[in-house]
């Protein structure tokens, strides 16, 4: 469990933005093309509709532009772009290169692929770059899972969708927002959820569900401990938006009431790298997060990866 060294230069989020494709696909629409129903999908997953469309670069440019505009900074002052994605637009180059050009940045840019844990991995990586002397980092989480989904497979097609969320983090003079963090992977489980290059997603849903709850809880506990907090002191949990029942089971084990979680999956489905920023900034934009609140971000995904971070929300 990494403990952030005292004196390490911290960072905080100074601007954010999100992006969802315009096209909305409801459960009823899916049930016209496969053997499923709105009732089944809602009951088993909590998902009601999802947004489909766009490319990873186009969604990233939209969310990234909003985050830069909100932060009010000169794009040329951004030192690095870290893009979390499992669905790059091309094999080569990294999609972050396309996004860097699209946003007129002049900085290093690279992709991070840690599946649905990716945004938290990227956020932690961004903080690491700040600790190494950089000042401003653009962290984006984007996925276009609809492009690697078999739309005749009811095991997966009901779950996955597209979206993007972005944050500008800036080195802070005082203590940074990141209080504790953790990430992990267990590659022995890779066959539970995978897509071959050029292929579509295959998933052992039940087993992913079972493991997901366990690894989310383990990772969250490590981050909370590293932050020097207890679960009682977590004001809001922002979990990966995969399945409402997974979130409920994990929160029950953590002894955190559902009233202290952010859930957007009913509107978004599972957007992988975008899911945590979409849920975080939805809560912030609705005024659910106050300055000084302790926010737990916790994700899991293919690999099987898990990642969590406790951040102290502070706008001033
Ligand atoms: N519509 C209607 N019926 C469906 C269905 C669908 N889309 N998918 C499966 N069923 C049926 C099954 O055939 C089964 O029928 P049976 O009882 O007659 O055999 C029944 O519903 C139960 O199926 P099961 O697979 O046990 O459902 P579940 O409760 O495990 O839910 C998932 C399936 C995929 C929703 C669930 O396992 C899940 O969310 N897993 C985690 C997936 C995940 O989070 N992946 C992303 C990781 S980042």
Short mmCIF file of C-alpha atoms and ligand atoms in Angstrom, two decimals:
data_model
loop_
_atom_site.label_atom_id
_atom_site.label_comp_id
_atom_site.label_asym_id
_atom_site.label_seq_id
_atom_site.Cartn_x
_atom_site.Cartn_y
_atom_site.Cartn_z
CA UNK A 1 0.00 0.00 0.00
CA UNK A 2 1.75 3.18 -1.18
CA UNK A 3 1.81 6.07 1.28
CA UNK A 4 2.27 9.49 -0.35
CA UNK A 5 5.56 10.87 1.02
CA UNK A 6 5.12 14.00 3.12
CA UNK A 7 6.45 16.96 1.15
CA UNK A 8 5.57 15.42 -2.24
CA UNK A 9 4.12 18.07 -4.56
CA UNK A 10 0.38 17.48 -4.82
CA UNK A 11 -2.23 18.52 -7.37
CA UNK A 12 -5.88 19.30 -7.60
CA UNK A 13 -8.60 19.28 -10.24
CA UNK A 14 -9.15 22.81 -11.56
CA UNK A 15 -11.49 22.08 -14.47
CA UNK A 16 -13.52 19.23 -15.88
CA UNK A 17 -15.77 18.28 -18.74
CA UNK A 18 -17.75 15.34 -20.04
CA UNK A 19 -19.06 14.19 -23.37
CA UNK A 20 -21.70 11.68 -24.44
CA UNK A 21 -22.76 10.82 -27.99
CA UNK A 22 -26.15 12.24 -28.98
CA UNK A 23 -27.65 8.94 -30.02
CA UNK A 24 -29.53 7.26 -27.16
CA UNK A 25 -30.43 3.58 -27.27
CA UNK A 26 -33.08 2.40 -24.79
CA UNK A 27 -33.54 -1.09 -23.39
CA UNK A 28 -36.77 -1.36 -25.37
CA UNK A 29 -34.87 -0.69 -28.58
CA UNK A 30 -32.39 -3.46 -27.72
CA UNK A 31 -35.23 -5.86 -27.02
CA UNK A 32 -36.38 -5.42 -30.61
CA UNK A 33 -33.18 -6.99 -31.94
CA UNK A 34 -32.33 -9.56 -29.25
CA UNK A 35 -34.05 -11.80 -26.73
CA UNK A 36 -34.12 -9.48 -23.73
CA UNK A 37 -36.45 -6.97 -22.08
CA UNK A 38 -36.39 -3.58 -20.43
CA UNK A 39 -37.55 -5.19 -17.20
CA UNK A 40 -34.75 -7.80 -17.17
CA UNK A 41 -32.01 -5.26 -17.93
CA UNK A 42 -33.23 -2.79 -15.28
CA UNK A 43 -33.58 -5.48 -12.62
CA UNK A 44 -30.25 -7.19 -13.25
CA UNK A 45 -28.11 -4.14 -14.04
CA UNK A 46 -29.89 -0.85 -13.27
CA UNK A 47 -29.27 0.33 -16.84
CA UNK A 48 -32.18 2.07 -18.62
CA UNK A 49 -30.50 3.62 -21.65
CA UNK A 50 -27.03 4.32 -23.05
CA UNK A 51 -25.34 6.69 -25.51
CA UNK A 52 -23.75 5.25 -28.64
CA UNK A 53 -21.51 6.86 -31.25
CA UNK A 54 -18.46 8.93 -31.99
CA UNK A 55 -14.80 8.01 -31.92
CA UNK A 56 -12.51 7.89 -28.92
CA UNK A 57 -10.66 10.96 -30.21
CA UNK A 58 -13.79 13.02 -30.97
CA UNK A 59 -15.35 12.38 -27.54
CA UNK A 60 -12.00 13.06 -25.84
CA UNK A 61 -11.54 16.33 -27.68
CA UNK A 62 -15.00 17.47 -26.61
CA UNK A 63 -14.58 16.62 -22.92
CA UNK A 64 -10.97 17.83 -22.91
CA UNK A 65 -11.94 21.17 -24.47
CA UNK A 66 -14.61 21.72 -21.81
CA UNK A 67 -12.14 20.90 -19.02
CA UNK A 68 -9.55 23.33 -20.41
CA UNK A 69 -12.17 26.08 -20.88
CA UNK A 70 -13.46 25.65 -17.36
CA UNK A 71 -9.97 25.78 -15.88
CA UNK A 72 -9.33 29.03 -17.80
CA UNK A 73 -5.75 28.09 -18.63
CA UNK A 74 -3.74 28.44 -21.83
CA UNK A 75 -3.76 25.01 -23.53
CA UNK A 76 -0.07 25.54 -24.28
CA UNK A 77 0.63 25.50 -20.53
CA UNK A 78 -0.45 21.84 -20.28
CA UNK A 79 2.62 19.67 -19.73
CA UNK A 80 1.16 16.24 -20.50
CA UNK A 81 -1.96 14.49 -21.75
CA UNK A 82 -2.78 11.10 -20.25
CA UNK A 83 -5.65 9.38 -22.05
CA UNK A 84 -7.18 6.28 -20.53
CA UNK A 85 -8.82 4.11 -23.16
CA UNK A 86 -9.40 0.47 -24.00
CA UNK A 87 -10.77 1.38 -27.43
CA UNK A 88 -8.12 3.40 -29.29
CA UNK A 89 -9.11 4.62 -32.74
CA UNK A 90 -6.01 3.11 -34.30
CA UNK A 91 -3.49 0.49 -33.23
CA UNK A 92 -0.78 3.07 -33.95
CA UNK A 93 -0.41 5.86 -33.00
CA UNK A 94 -1.90 6.23 -29.53
CA UNK A 95 -5.23 8.07 -29.65
CA UNK A 96 -3.76 10.64 -27.27
CA UNK A 97 -1.68 11.90 -30.22
CA UNK A 98 -4.87 12.66 -32.20
CA UNK A 99 -6.42 14.32 -29.16
CA UNK A 100 -3.28 16.36 -28.44
CA UNK A 101 -3.41 17.76 -31.98
CA UNK A 102 -7.20 18.27 -31.85
CA UNK A 103 -6.85 20.37 -28.70
CA UNK A 104 -3.79 22.31 -30.05
CA UNK A 105 -1.63 21.12 -27.16
CA UNK A 106 2.16 21.04 -27.35
CA UNK A 107 3.02 18.40 -24.80
CA UNK A 108 3.83 14.76 -24.27
CA UNK A 109 0.84 12.49 -24.76
CA UNK A 110 0.26 8.82 -24.11
CA UNK A 111 -2.53 6.28 -23.66
CA UNK A 112 -3.13 4.16 -20.58
CA UNK A 113 -5.06 0.91 -20.97
CA UNK A 114 -6.21 -0.58 -17.69
CA UNK A 115 -9.77 -1.28 -18.91
CA UNK A 116 -12.51 0.11 -16.66
CA UNK A 117 -10.01 0.97 -13.89
CA UNK A 118 -8.18 3.15 -16.39
CA UNK A 119 -9.32 6.63 -15.39
CA UNK A 120 -8.13 6.11 -11.82
CA UNK A 121 -4.82 4.69 -13.11
CA UNK A 122 -4.48 7.78 -15.34
CA UNK A 123 -5.35 10.19 -12.52
CA UNK A 124 -2.75 8.59 -10.26
CA UNK A 125 -0.20 8.71 -13.11
CA UNK A 126 -0.99 12.42 -13.58
CA UNK A 127 -0.29 13.06 -9.91
CA UNK A 128 2.99 11.16 -10.28
CA UNK A 129 4.01 13.47 -13.15
CA UNK A 130 3.23 16.49 -10.97
CA UNK A 131 5.36 15.02 -8.18
CA UNK A 132 8.17 14.79 -10.80
CA UNK A 133 7.96 18.51 -11.58
CA UNK A 134 5.17 18.98 -14.13
CA UNK A 135 2.57 21.69 -13.45
CA UNK A 136 -0.56 20.89 -15.43
CA UNK A 137 -1.81 17.58 -16.72
CA UNK A 138 -4.90 16.83 -18.78
CA UNK A 139 -6.32 13.46 -17.73
CA UNK A 140 -9.05 12.00 -19.96
CA UNK A 141 -11.01 8.76 -19.72
CA UNK A 142 -12.82 7.76 -22.92
CA UNK A 143 -14.21 4.58 -24.37
CA UNK A 144 -16.26 3.65 -27.39
CA UNK A 145 -17.10 0.11 -26.35
CA UNK A 146 -19.99 0.00 -28.82
CA UNK A 147 -17.36 -0.52 -31.52
CA UNK A 148 -16.13 -3.77 -29.92
CA UNK A 149 -19.53 -5.06 -28.82
CA UNK A 150 -21.34 -7.88 -30.59
CA UNK A 151 -24.82 -6.37 -30.96
CA UNK A 152 -26.36 -9.83 -31.24
CA UNK A 153 -24.93 -11.03 -27.88
CA UNK A 154 -27.35 -10.25 -25.07
CA UNK A 155 -24.68 -11.08 -22.45
CA UNK A 156 -22.68 -8.00 -23.36
CA UNK A 157 -24.74 -5.73 -25.62
CA UNK A 158 -27.04 -4.70 -22.78
CA UNK A 159 -24.12 -3.38 -20.74
CA UNK A 160 -21.60 -1.47 -22.81
CA UNK A 161 -21.66 2.06 -24.26
CA UNK A 162 -19.65 5.17 -25.13
CA UNK A 163 -18.59 8.35 -23.33
CA UNK A 164 -15.78 10.54 -22.07
CA UNK A 165 -14.75 12.57 -19.03
CA UNK A 166 -11.75 14.87 -18.57
CA UNK A 167 -10.00 16.72 -15.77
CA UNK A 168 -7.21 19.29 -15.71
CA UNK A 169 -5.05 18.81 -12.64
CA UNK A 170 -2.64 21.50 -11.51
CA UNK A 171 0.25 21.42 -9.03
CA UNK A 172 -0.89 22.97 -5.77
CA UNK A 173 1.17 25.01 -3.36
CA UNK A 174 -0.56 23.47 -0.34
CA UNK A 175 -1.41 19.81 0.16
CA UNK A 176 -2.83 18.21 -2.95
CA UNK A 177 -6.19 16.53 -3.28
CA UNK A 178 -4.89 12.95 -3.44
CA UNK A 179 -4.87 11.47 0.06
CA UNK A 180 -4.46 7.79 -0.73
CA UNK A 181 -4.44 5.45 -3.69
CA UNK A 182 -4.09 1.87 -4.81
CA UNK A 183 -3.99 -0.08 -8.03
CA UNK A 184 -3.73 -3.75 -8.84
CA UNK A 185 -4.10 -6.32 -11.62
CA UNK A 186 -4.43 -10.11 -11.82
CA UNK A 187 -3.58 -11.19 -15.36
CA UNK A 188 -4.41 -14.83 -14.56
CA UNK A 189 -8.07 -13.74 -14.92
CA UNK A 190 -7.73 -12.21 -18.38
CA UNK A 191 -10.04 -14.76 -20.02
CA UNK A 192 -12.99 -13.58 -17.92
CA UNK A 193 -13.33 -10.48 -20.08
CA UNK A 194 -11.44 -9.92 -23.31
CA UNK A 195 -11.60 -8.91 -26.95
CA UNK A 196 -9.07 -10.09 -29.52
CA UNK A 197 -7.61 -7.41 -31.80
CA UNK A 198 -10.36 -6.66 -34.32
CA UNK A 199 -12.83 -8.80 -32.34
CA UNK A 200 -15.67 -8.25 -29.90
CA UNK A 201 -16.00 -8.54 -26.12
CA UNK A 202 -16.39 -11.94 -24.48
CA UNK A 203 -17.37 -12.09 -20.85
CA UNK A 204 -18.01 -14.59 -18.06
CA UNK A 205 -20.59 -12.31 -16.46
CA UNK A 206 -21.22 -14.18 -13.21
CA UNK A 207 -17.56 -14.68 -12.41
CA UNK A 208 -16.71 -11.06 -13.27
CA UNK A 209 -19.52 -9.98 -10.94
CA UNK A 210 -18.24 -12.12 -8.06
CA UNK A 211 -14.62 -11.00 -8.43
CA UNK A 212 -15.56 -7.37 -9.04
CA UNK A 213 -17.22 -6.94 -5.66
CA UNK A 214 -14.25 -8.46 -3.86
CA UNK A 215 -11.51 -6.50 -5.63
CA UNK A 216 -13.40 -3.21 -5.40
CA UNK A 217 -13.78 -3.59 -1.67
CA UNK A 218 -10.14 -4.64 -1.19
CA UNK A 219 -8.83 -1.73 -3.23
CA UNK A 220 -11.14 0.79 -1.56
CA UNK A 221 -10.06 -0.37 1.88
CA UNK A 222 -6.40 0.05 0.96
CA UNK A 223 -6.92 3.60 -0.34
CA UNK A 224 -9.02 4.63 2.65
CA UNK A 225 -6.35 3.28 5.00
CA UNK A 226 -3.55 4.97 3.03
CA UNK A 227 -5.48 8.23 3.32
CA UNK A 228 -5.56 7.80 7.10
CA UNK A 229 -9.38 7.73 7.08
CA UNK A 230 -12.17 5.35 8.00
CA UNK A 231 -15.15 4.50 5.77
CA UNK A 232 -17.32 6.75 7.98
CA UNK A 233 -15.27 9.70 6.81
CA UNK A 234 -15.94 9.04 3.10
CA UNK A 235 -18.55 11.58 2.01
CA UNK A 236 -19.12 10.21 -1.48
CA UNK A 237 -18.20 6.99 -3.29
CA UNK A 238 -17.81 7.20 -7.06
CA UNK A 239 -17.75 3.58 -8.19
CA UNK A 240 -17.21 2.17 -11.67
CA UNK A 241 -20.62 2.21 -13.33
CA UNK A 242 -20.94 -1.42 -14.46
CA UNK A 243 -23.94 -2.83 -12.63
CA UNK A 244 -26.04 -1.33 -9.83
CA UNK A 245 -26.05 -4.67 -8.01
CA UNK A 246 -22.22 -4.73 -7.96
CA UNK A 247 -22.21 -1.21 -6.50
CA UNK A 248 -24.81 -2.16 -3.89
CA UNK A 249 -22.91 -5.30 -2.87
CA UNK A 250 -19.58 -3.46 -2.60
CA UNK A 251 -21.08 -0.58 -0.61
CA UNK A 252 -22.79 -3.03 1.73
CA UNK A 253 -19.46 -4.71 2.45
CA UNK A 254 -17.80 -1.33 2.95
CA UNK A 255 -20.71 -0.32 5.21
CA UNK A 256 -21.35 2.82 3.16
CA UNK A 257 -25.03 3.65 2.44
CA UNK A 258 -26.12 3.94 -1.19
CA UNK A 259 -27.17 7.54 -0.45
CA UNK A 260 -23.44 8.32 -0.39
CA UNK A 261 -22.73 6.99 -3.90
CA UNK A 262 -22.92 8.58 -7.32
CA UNK A 263 -24.79 6.47 -9.87
CA UNK A 264 -25.27 7.47 -13.51
CA UNK A 265 -25.27 4.04 -15.13
CA UNK A 266 -29.04 4.15 -15.59
CA UNK A 267 -28.39 6.85 -18.22
CA UNK A 268 -24.94 5.83 -19.50
CA UNK A 269 -24.48 2.06 -19.27
CA UNK A 270 -20.91 0.88 -18.74
CA UNK A 271 -18.62 3.38 -20.46
CA UNK A 272 -15.39 1.84 -19.08
CA UNK A 273 -12.72 4.57 -18.77
CA UNK A 274 -15.39 7.29 -18.85
CA UNK A 275 -17.59 5.86 -16.16
CA UNK A 276 -15.87 7.25 -13.06
CA UNK A 277 -15.37 10.79 -14.41
CA UNK A 278 -18.97 10.85 -15.70
CA UNK A 279 -20.26 9.87 -12.24
CA UNK A 280 -17.83 12.16 -10.38
CA UNK A 281 -18.58 15.29 -12.38
CA UNK A 282 -22.31 14.58 -12.40
CA UNK A 283 -22.19 14.64 -8.57
CA UNK A 284 -20.04 17.78 -8.54
CA UNK A 285 -22.25 19.58 -11.07
CA UNK A 286 -25.33 18.72 -9.02
CA UNK A 287 -23.73 20.31 -5.96
CA UNK A 288 -23.40 16.99 -4.12
CA UNK A 289 -19.70 17.55 -3.35
CA UNK A 290 -18.59 20.32 -0.98
CA UNK A 291 -15.14 21.75 -0.53
CA UNK A 292 -13.27 19.48 1.89
CA UNK A 293 -15.36 16.37 1.19
CA UNK A 294 -13.52 13.06 1.01
CA UNK A 295 -14.40 11.34 -2.26
CA UNK A 296 -13.55 7.71 -2.95
CA UNK A 297 -13.10 6.75 -6.61
CA UNK A 298 -13.06 2.98 -7.12
CA UNK A 299 -12.98 0.97 -10.30
CA UNK A 300 -12.44 -2.57 -11.56
CA UNK A 301 -12.15 -4.05 -15.00
CA UNK A 302 -10.69 -6.53 -17.43
CA UNK A 303 -7.23 -7.69 -16.59
CA UNK A 304 -8.59 -8.02 -13.90
CA UNK A 305 -7.60 -4.62 -12.73
CA UNK A 306 -8.75 -2.59 -9.76
CA UNK A 307 -7.88 0.97 -8.82
CA UNK A 308 -9.00 3.42 -6.19
CA UNK A 309 -8.14 6.86 -4.92
CA UNK A 310 -9.35 9.05 -2.08
CA UNK A 311 -9.38 12.72 -3.02
CA UNK A 312 -10.22 15.72 -0.87
CA UNK A 313 -12.42 17.93 -2.99
CA UNK A 314 -11.27 21.51 -2.77
CA UNK A 315 -12.15 24.18 -5.28
CA UNK A 316 -10.67 27.20 -3.55
N1 LIG B 1 -31.92 -10.65 -21.17
C1 LIG B 1 -32.77 -11.57 -20.71
N2 LIG B 1 -32.35 -12.71 -20.10
C2 LIG B 1 -31.03 -12.88 -19.96
C3 LIG B 1 -30.10 -11.95 -20.45
C4 LIG B 1 -30.57 -10.80 -21.07
N3 LIG B 1 -29.79 -9.82 -21.55
N4 LIG B 1 -28.85 -12.39 -20.17
C5 LIG B 1 -29.01 -13.58 -19.54
N5 LIG B 1 -30.31 -13.87 -19.42
C6 LIG B 1 -30.92 -15.04 -18.79
C7 LIG B 1 -29.98 -16.20 -18.71
O1 LIG B 1 -30.04 -17.00 -19.86
C8 LIG B 1 -30.49 -16.93 -17.48
O2 LIG B 1 -31.61 -17.67 -17.82
P1 LIG B 1 -31.88 -19.11 -17.15
O3 LIG B 1 -32.03 -18.82 -15.67
O4 LIG B 1 -33.12 -19.55 -17.82
O5 LIG B 1 -30.67 -19.91 -17.45
C9 LIG B 1 -30.95 -15.79 -16.57
O6 LIG B 1 -31.22 -14.68 -17.44
C10 LIG B 1 -29.91 -15.40 -15.54
O7 LIG B 1 -28.68 -15.21 -16.21
P2 LIG B 1 -27.36 -14.85 -15.45
O8 LIG B 1 -26.22 -14.83 -16.40
O9 LIG B 1 -27.28 -15.75 -14.23
O10 LIG B 1 -27.71 -13.37 -14.96
P3 LIG B 1 -26.95 -12.46 -13.95
O11 LIG B 1 -27.87 -12.13 -12.86
O12 LIG B 1 -25.59 -13.01 -13.60
O13 LIG B 1 -26.75 -11.15 -14.81
C11 LIG B 1 -24.99 -9.94 -15.90
C12 LIG B 1 -25.91 -11.16 -15.95
C13 LIG B 1 -24.09 -9.95 -17.11
C14 LIG B 1 -25.87 -8.70 -15.94
C15 LIG B 1 -24.18 -9.97 -14.59
O14 LIG B 1 -23.59 -11.23 -14.40
C16 LIG B 1 -23.12 -8.92 -14.54
O15 LIG B 1 -23.39 -7.74 -14.55
N6 LIG B 1 -21.82 -9.32 -14.43
C17 LIG B 1 -20.73 -8.40 -14.36
C18 LIG B 1 -20.45 -7.85 -15.73
C19 LIG B 1 -19.58 -6.62 -15.70
O16 LIG B 1 -19.65 -5.82 -14.81
N7 LIG B 1 -18.76 -6.49 -16.73
C20 LIG B 1 -17.95 -5.36 -16.91
C21 LIG B 1 -16.73 -5.41 -16.07
S1 LIG B 1 -15.84 -3.92 -16.19
#
